[in-house]
CSV table of C-alpha atoms and ligand atoms in Angstrom, one decimal:
chain,number,residue,atom,x,y,z
N,1,MET,CA,0.0,0.0,0.0
N,2,LEU,CA,1.3,3.4,-0.9
N,3,PHE,CA,1.0,5.7,2.1
N,4,GLU,CA,-0.1,9.4,1.6
N,5,ASN,CA,-0.9,10.3,5.2
N,6,ILE,CA,1.7,8.5,7.2
N,7,LEU,CA,5.5,7.9,7.2
N,8,THR,CA,7.2,4.7,8.3
N,9,GLU,CA,10.8,4.0,9.3
N,10,ARG,CA,12.3,0.8,10.5
N,11,LYS,CA,15.5,0.9,12.4
N,12,ASP,CA,17.2,-1.4,15.0
N,13,GLY,CA,14.0,-3.5,15.4
N,14,ILE,CA,11.8,-0.5,16.0
N,15,LEU,CA,9.1,0.6,13.5
N,16,THR,CA,8.2,4.3,13.8
N,17,ILE,CA,4.9,5.3,12.3
N,18,THR,CA,4.4,9.1,11.9
N,19,ILE,CA,1.0,10.5,11.2
N,20,ASN,CA,1.8,13.1,8.6
N,21,ARG,CA,-1.0,15.7,8.1
N,22,PRO,CA,0.5,18.5,10.2
N,23,LYS,CA,-1.6,21.2,8.5
N,24,GLN,CA,-4.7,19.5,9.8
N,25,LEU,CA,-3.0,18.8,13.1
N,26,ASN,CA,-2.8,15.1,12.0
N,27,ALA,CA,-6.6,14.6,12.2
N,28,LEU,CA,-7.6,11.0,11.5
N,29,ASN,CA,-9.6,10.9,8.3
N,30,ALA,CA,-10.7,7.5,6.9
N,31,ALA,CA,-7.7,7.2,4.6
N,32,THR,CA,-5.3,7.8,7.5
N,33,ILE,CA,-7.1,5.2,9.6
N,34,ALA,CA,-6.8,2.7,6.7
N,35,GLU,CA,-3.1,3.4,6.2
N,36,LEU,CA,-2.4,3.2,10.0
N,37,SER,CA,-4.2,-0.1,10.1
N,38,HIS,CA,-2.2,-1.5,7.2
N,39,ALA,CA,1.1,-0.2,8.7
N,40,PHE,CA,0.4,-1.7,12.2
N,41,LYS,CA,-0.5,-5.1,10.7
N,42,ALA,CA,2.6,-5.0,8.4
N,43,GLY,CA,4.8,-4.2,11.5
N,44,GLU,CA,3.3,-7.0,13.5
N,45,ALA,CA,3.9,-9.5,10.6
N,46,HIS,CA,7.5,-8.3,10.0
N,47,ALA,CA,10.0,-10.7,11.7
N,48,GLU,CA,12.5,-7.8,12.4
N,49,VAL,CA,10.0,-5.5,14.0
N,50,ARG,CA,10.0,-5.9,17.8
N,51,ALA,CA,8.3,-2.6,18.9
N,52,ILE,CA,6.3,0.1,17.2
N,53,ILE,CA,6.3,3.8,18.0
N,54,VAL,CA,3.5,6.0,16.8
N,55,THR,CA,3.8,9.7,16.8
N,56,GLY,CA,2.5,12.9,15.0
N,57,ALA,CA,4.4,15.1,12.5
N,58,GLY,CA,5.2,18.6,13.5
N,59,ASP,CA,5.6,20.1,16.9
N,60,LYS,CA,2.0,21.0,17.6
N,61,ALA,CA,-0.1,17.9,17.5
N,62,PHE,CA,0.0,14.1,18.0
N,63,VAL,CA,-3.5,13.9,16.6
N,64,ALA,CA,-6.2,16.6,17.1
N,65,GLY,CA,-9.0,14.0,16.8
N,66,ALA,CA,-11.1,12.3,14.1
N,67,ASP,CA,-11.4,14.5,11.0
N,68,ILE,CA,-14.5,16.6,12.0
N,69,LYS,CA,-14.8,17.9,8.4
N,70,GLU,CA,-15.2,14.4,7.2
N,71,PHE,CA,-18.1,13.3,9.5
N,72,ALA,CA,-19.9,16.6,10.1
N,73,ALA,CA,-22.7,15.7,7.7
N,74,PHE,CA,-23.1,12.0,8.6
N,75,SER,CA,-26.4,10.3,9.4
N,76,VAL,CA,-27.0,8.1,12.5
N,77,GLU,CA,-26.2,5.0,10.5
N,78,GLU,CA,-23.0,6.6,9.0
N,79,GLY,CA,-21.9,7.8,12.4
N,80,SER,CA,-22.4,4.3,13.9
N,81,LYS,CA,-20.5,2.7,11.1
N,82,LEU,CA,-17.6,5.2,11.3
N,83,SER,CA,-17.2,4.4,15.0
N,84,SER,CA,-17.6,0.6,14.6
N,85,ASP,CA,-15.3,0.4,11.6
N,86,GLY,CA,-12.7,2.6,13.3
N,87,GLN,CA,-12.7,0.6,16.5
N,88,HIS,CA,-12.2,-2.7,14.6
N,89,THR,CA,-9.8,-1.5,11.9
N,90,LEU,CA,-7.5,0.5,14.1
N,91,PHE,CA,-8.1,1.0,17.8
N,92,ASP,CA,-8.8,-2.6,18.9
N,93,LEU,CA,-6.2,-3.8,16.5
N,94,VAL,CA,-3.5,-1.6,18.2
N,95,GLU,CA,-4.5,-2.7,21.7
N,96,LYS,CA,-4.4,-6.4,20.7
N,97,LEU,CA,-1.3,-6.2,18.5
N,98,HIS,CA,1.2,-8.8,19.5
N,99,THR,CA,4.0,-6.3,19.0
N,100,PRO,CA,4.3,-3.6,21.8
N,101,VAL,CA,3.1,-0.2,20.8
N,102,ILE,CA,4.4,3.1,22.3
N,103,ALA,CA,2.6,6.3,21.6
N,104,ALA,CA,5.1,9.3,21.6
N,105,VAL,CA,2.6,12.1,22.3
N,106,ASN,CA,4.3,15.2,20.8
N,107,GLY,CA,1.4,17.7,21.2
N,108,PHE,CA,-2.4,17.8,21.2
N,109,ALA,CA,-3.9,14.4,21.7
N,110,LEU,CA,-7.6,15.1,21.4
N,111,GLY,CA,-10.6,12.9,20.8
N,112,GLY,CA,-9.6,10.1,18.4
N,113,GLY,CA,-6.0,11.2,19.0
N,114,LEU,CA,-6.1,10.5,22.7
N,115,GLU,CA,-8.1,7.3,21.9
N,116,LEU,CA,-5.2,6.1,19.7
N,117,ALA,CA,-2.7,6.9,22.4
N,118,MET,CA,-4.8,5.0,24.9
N,119,ALA,CA,-5.1,2.0,22.7
N,120,SER,CA,-1.3,1.9,22.6
N,121,HIS,CA,0.4,-0.1,25.3
N,122,ILE,CA,2.6,2.7,26.7
N,123,ARG,CA,2.4,6.5,26.4
N,124,VAL,CA,5.4,8.8,26.5
N,125,VAL,CA,4.3,12.4,26.6
N,126,ALA,CA,6.1,15.7,25.8
N,127,GLU,CA,5.7,18.3,28.5
N,128,GLN,CA,3.8,20.7,26.2
N,129,ALA,CA,1.2,18.1,25.1
N,130,LYS,CA,-2.4,18.6,25.9
N,131,MET,CA,-4.9,15.8,26.2
N,132,GLY,CA,-8.6,15.5,26.2
N,133,LEU,CA,-11.8,14.0,24.9
N,134,PRO,CA,-13.7,17.2,23.7
N,135,GLU,CA,-16.4,15.3,21.7
N,136,VAL,CA,-19.4,16.5,23.8
N,137,SER,CA,-18.5,20.0,22.8
N,138,LEU,CA,-19.3,18.9,19.2
N,139,GLY,CA,-22.6,17.1,20.3
N,140,VAL,CA,-21.1,13.6,20.1
N,141,ILE,CA,-19.3,11.3,22.4
N,142,PRO,CA,-15.9,9.5,22.2
N,143,GLY,CA,-16.5,6.8,19.6
N,144,TYR,CA,-13.1,5.1,19.3
N,145,GLY,CA,-13.1,3.4,22.6
N,146,GLY,CA,-12.5,6.5,24.7
N,147,THR,CA,-15.3,6.1,27.2
N,148,GLN,CA,-13.9,2.6,28.1
N,149,ARG,CA,-10.2,3.1,27.9
N,150,LEU,CA,-10.1,6.5,29.7
N,151,ALA,CA,-12.1,5.2,32.6
N,152,ARG,CA,-9.8,2.2,32.9
N,153,LEU,CA,-6.7,4.3,32.9
N,154,VAL,CA,-7.6,7.2,35.1
N,155,GLY,CA,-10.7,5.9,37.0
N,156,LYS,CA,-14.4,6.5,36.4
N,157,GLY,CA,-14.6,9.9,38.3
N,158,LYS,CA,-11.8,11.6,36.4
N,159,ALA,CA,-12.9,10.1,33.1
N,160,PHE,CA,-16.4,11.5,33.7
N,161,GLU,CA,-14.9,14.9,34.5
N,162,MET,CA,-12.7,14.9,31.4
N,163,ILE,CA,-15.5,13.8,29.1
N,164,MET,CA,-18.2,16.0,30.5
N,165,THR,CA,-16.1,19.2,30.7
N,166,ALA,CA,-14.6,18.5,27.3
N,167,GLY,CA,-11.5,20.1,28.8
N,168,MET,CA,-7.8,19.4,28.1
N,169,ILE,CA,-5.3,18.3,30.8
N,170,SER,CA,-1.6,19.0,30.8
N,171,ALA,CA,1.1,16.4,30.5
N,172,ALA,CA,1.9,16.8,34.2
N,173,ASP,CA,-1.8,16.0,35.1
N,174,ALA,CA,-1.8,13.1,32.6
N,175,TYR,CA,1.2,11.7,34.5
N,176,HIS,CA,-0.4,12.3,37.8
N,177,TRP,CA,-3.6,10.4,36.7
N,178,GLY,CA,-1.7,7.5,35.1
N,179,LEU,CA,-2.5,8.5,31.6
N,180,ALA,CA,1.2,9.1,30.8
N,181,ASN,CA,3.9,6.6,31.6
N,182,HIS,CA,6.7,9.2,31.2
N,183,ILE,CA,6.9,13.0,30.6
N,184,THR,CA,9.8,14.5,28.8
N,185,THR,CA,10.9,17.6,26.9
N,186,ALA,CA,9.9,17.9,23.3
N,187,GLY,CA,13.5,17.4,22.2
N,188,GLU,CA,13.9,14.2,24.2
N,189,LEU,CA,10.5,12.7,23.3
N,190,MET,CA,11.6,10.3,20.5
N,191,GLY,CA,14.7,9.4,22.4
N,192,MET,CA,12.7,8.5,25.5
N,193,ALA,CA,10.2,6.4,23.4
N,194,GLN,CA,13.2,4.6,21.6
N,195,LYS,CA,14.9,4.0,25.0
N,196,THR,CA,11.7,2.4,26.3
N,197,ALA,CA,11.4,0.4,23.1
N,198,SER,CA,15.0,-0.7,23.4
N,199,LYS,CA,14.5,-2.0,26.9
N,200,ILE,CA,11.4,-4.0,25.7
N,201,ILE,CA,13.1,-5.5,22.7
N,202,LYS,CA,15.9,-7.1,24.7
N,203,ASN,CA,13.2,-9.4,26.1
N,204,SER,CA,11.4,-12.4,24.6
N,205,PRO,CA,8.9,-11.4,21.9
N,206,THR,CA,6.9,-14.5,22.5
N,207,ALA,CA,6.6,-13.8,26.2
N,208,ILE,CA,5.8,-10.1,25.5
N,209,SER,CA,3.0,-11.2,23.1
N,210,SER,CA,1.7,-13.6,25.8
N,211,ALA,CA,1.8,-10.8,28.4
N,212,ILE,CA,-0.2,-8.5,26.1
N,213,ARG,CA,-2.9,-11.2,25.6
N,214,ALA,CA,-3.0,-11.9,29.3
N,215,VAL,CA,-3.3,-8.3,30.5
N,216,ASN,CA,-5.9,-7.5,27.8
N,217,ALA,CA,-7.9,-10.6,28.8
N,218,GLY,CA,-8.7,-9.0,32.2
N,219,TYR,CA,-10.6,-6.2,30.4
N,220,GLU,CA,-12.6,-8.5,28.2
N,221,GLU,CA,-16.2,-9.2,28.9
N,222,GLY,CA,-16.7,-12.9,29.9
N,223,VAL,CA,-13.0,-13.7,29.9
N,224,ASN,CA,-11.2,-14.8,33.1
N,225,GLY,CA,-7.9,-13.0,33.1
N,226,TYR,CA,-6.3,-15.3,35.6
N,227,GLU,CA,-7.3,-18.3,33.5
N,228,LYS,CA,-5.9,-16.6,30.4
N,229,GLU,CA,-2.7,-16.0,32.4
N,230,ILE,CA,-2.4,-19.7,33.3
N,231,GLU,CA,-2.9,-20.6,29.6
N,232,GLU,CA,-0.4,-18.1,28.3
N,233,PHE,CA,2.1,-19.0,31.1
N,234,GLY,CA,1.9,-22.7,29.9
N,235,ILE,CA,2.3,-21.7,26.3
N,236,CYS,CA,5.6,-20.0,27.1
N,237,PHE,CA,7.1,-23.3,28.2
N,238,GLY,CA,6.8,-24.6,24.6
N,239,THR,CA,8.8,-21.7,23.1
N,240,ALA,CA,12.4,-21.6,22.0
N,241,ASP,CA,12.6,-18.2,23.7
N,242,PHE,CA,11.9,-19.9,27.1
N,243,LYS,CA,14.6,-22.4,26.5
N,244,GLU,CA,17.0,-19.7,25.4
N,245,GLY,CA,16.1,-17.4,28.3
N,246,THR,CA,16.5,-20.0,31.0
N,247,THR,CA,19.6,-21.6,29.5
N,248,ALA,CA,21.2,-18.1,29.1
N,249,PHE,CA,20.5,-17.4,32.8
N,250,MET,CA,22.2,-20.7,33.9
N,251,GLU,CA,25.1,-20.1,31.5
N,252,LYS,CA,25.5,-16.6,32.9
N,253,ARG,CA,25.2,-14.9,29.5
N,254,LYS,CA,22.8,-12.6,27.8
N,255,PRO,CA,19.9,-14.4,26.0
N,256,GLU,CA,19.5,-14.1,22.2
N,257,PHE,CA,15.7,-14.3,21.6
N,258,THR,CA,14.4,-15.2,18.2
N,259,GLY,CA,10.7,-14.8,18.9
N,260,ASN,CA,10.0,-18.5,18.4
E,1,CO8,N1,-10.6,17.6,12.3
E,1,CO8,C1,-10.4,18.2,11.2
E,1,CO8,N2,-9.6,19.3,11.1
E,1,CO8,C2,-8.9,19.7,12.2
E,1,CO8,C3,-9.1,19.0,13.5
E,1,CO8,C4,-10.0,17.9,13.5
E,1,CO8,N3,-10.2,17.2,14.6
E,1,CO8,N4,-8.4,19.7,14.4
E,1,CO8,C5,-7.7,20.7,13.8
E,1,CO8,N5,-8.1,20.7,12.5
E,1,CO8,C6,-7.6,21.6,11.4
E,1,CO8,C7,-8.3,23.0,11.6
E,1,CO8,O1,-9.6,23.0,11.0
E,1,CO8,C8,-7.3,23.9,10.8
E,1,CO8,O2,-7.5,23.7,9.5
E,1,CO8,P1,-7.6,25.0,8.5
E,1,CO8,O3,-6.3,25.7,8.6
E,1,CO8,O4,-7.8,24.3,7.1
E,1,CO8,O5,-8.8,25.7,8.9
E,1,CO8,C9,-6.0,23.3,11.2
E,1,CO8,O6,-6.2,21.9,11.6
E,1,CO8,C10,-5.3,24.0,12.4
E,1,CO8,O7,-6.2,24.0,13.5
E,1,CO8,P2,-6.6,25.4,14.3
E,1,CO8,O8,-6.5,26.6,13.3
E,1,CO8,O9,-7.9,25.2,14.9
E,1,CO8,O10,-5.4,25.4,15.3
E,1,CO8,P3,-5.4,26.1,16.8
E,1,CO8,O11,-4.0,26.2,17.2
E,1,CO8,O12,-6.2,27.4,16.7
E,1,CO8,O13,-6.3,25.1,17.7
E,1,CO8,C11,-7.0,23.0,18.5
E,1,CO8,C12,-5.8,23.8,18.0
E,1,CO8,C13,-7.4,23.5,19.9
E,1,CO8,C14,-6.4,21.6,18.7
E,1,CO8,C15,-8.2,23.1,17.6
E,1,CO8,O14,-7.7,22.8,16.3
E,1,CO8,C16,-9.3,22.1,17.9
E,1,CO8,O15,-10.0,22.3,18.8
E,1,CO8,N6,-9.4,21.0,17.1
E,1,CO8,C17,-10.5,20.1,17.2
E,1,CO8,C18,-10.3,19.2,18.4
E,1,CO8,C19,-11.4,18.2,18.6
E,1,CO8,O16,-12.5,18.6,18.9
E,1,CO8,N7,-11.1,16.9,18.5
E,1,CO8,C20,-12.1,15.9,18.6
E,1,CO8,C21,-12.7,15.6,17.3
E,1,CO8,S1,-14.0,14.5,17.4
E,1,CO8,C22,-13.3,13.0,17.6
E,1,CO8,O17,-12.1,12.8,17.6
E,1,CO8,C23,-14.3,11.9,17.7
E,1,CO8,C24,-13.6,10.5,17.9
E,1,CO8,C25,-14.5,9.4,17.8
E,1,CO8,C26,-15.1,9.4,16.4
E,1,CO8,C27,-15.9,8.2,16.2
E,1,CO8,C28,-16.6,8.3,14.9
E,1,CO8,C29,-17.4,9.5,14.8
């Protein structure tokens, strides 16, 4: 697929995906969502990609939301379809990706932008970034999983406040509420995201995928997270990575994981 709205770069096992519509503050139109979906799937399928960083082009915005101009005239059916398609194509896909995803939040992360950051496994945030779910100010609600993921990350009370006031919070507040894993200067943002990714990719890719599935299971309706943990724990014992990790420990050397 030829990308028109995103840039991708693969280096040292890390795929960086940059949403590249800076004049529109990287707003997510349908084409961008489709390209992102394709890039995340391709990254997950690529044997050399061990972590993915998603960020926004320019110094102003990570993503200022879904593209309001695109859906302003939609009907009830079209609105529902937009939300459902987006959740399945991109946001659920990112959350469930077997490859760890780090959002490097370089500026405004609003509406669908914050929802993309929240679907990512880890968020590294620049100190000038502003985050919020301003949808009710447009007469709509968060539709890309925001009502669910924000409440899980910051708690129900704070999520209600953020959603109902439609306000933005600072990076410092996001850190305080557990929405940001790290805060850093704008200049050090990508370095911090890469440093975090580098720590992750030293470890077993198969075990990391199992951990993603086990953690996510605890948030799935009708799934027992503890049972899923037992299942995934057992699966690890059949992997070459487990053999390598335990052998390397006993041989007092660094493991060389293959992800098998
Ligand atoms: N959609 C489309 N265009 C946008 C968006 C957006 N979300 N955000 C900014 N832009 C465009 C502006 O229209 C402007 O374009 P132009 O120059 O052609 O007029 C350009 O980006 C620059 O923006 P501003 O001039 O507004 O820049 P400011 O620095 O003055 O303001 C803000 C920055 C505060 C970020 C402001 O742009 C803003 O409030 N943006 C909208 C934020 C917002 O409401 N986001 C939520 C959108 S709704 C959403 O995400 C729903 C998700 C769930 C959808 C489920 C299916 C429906």
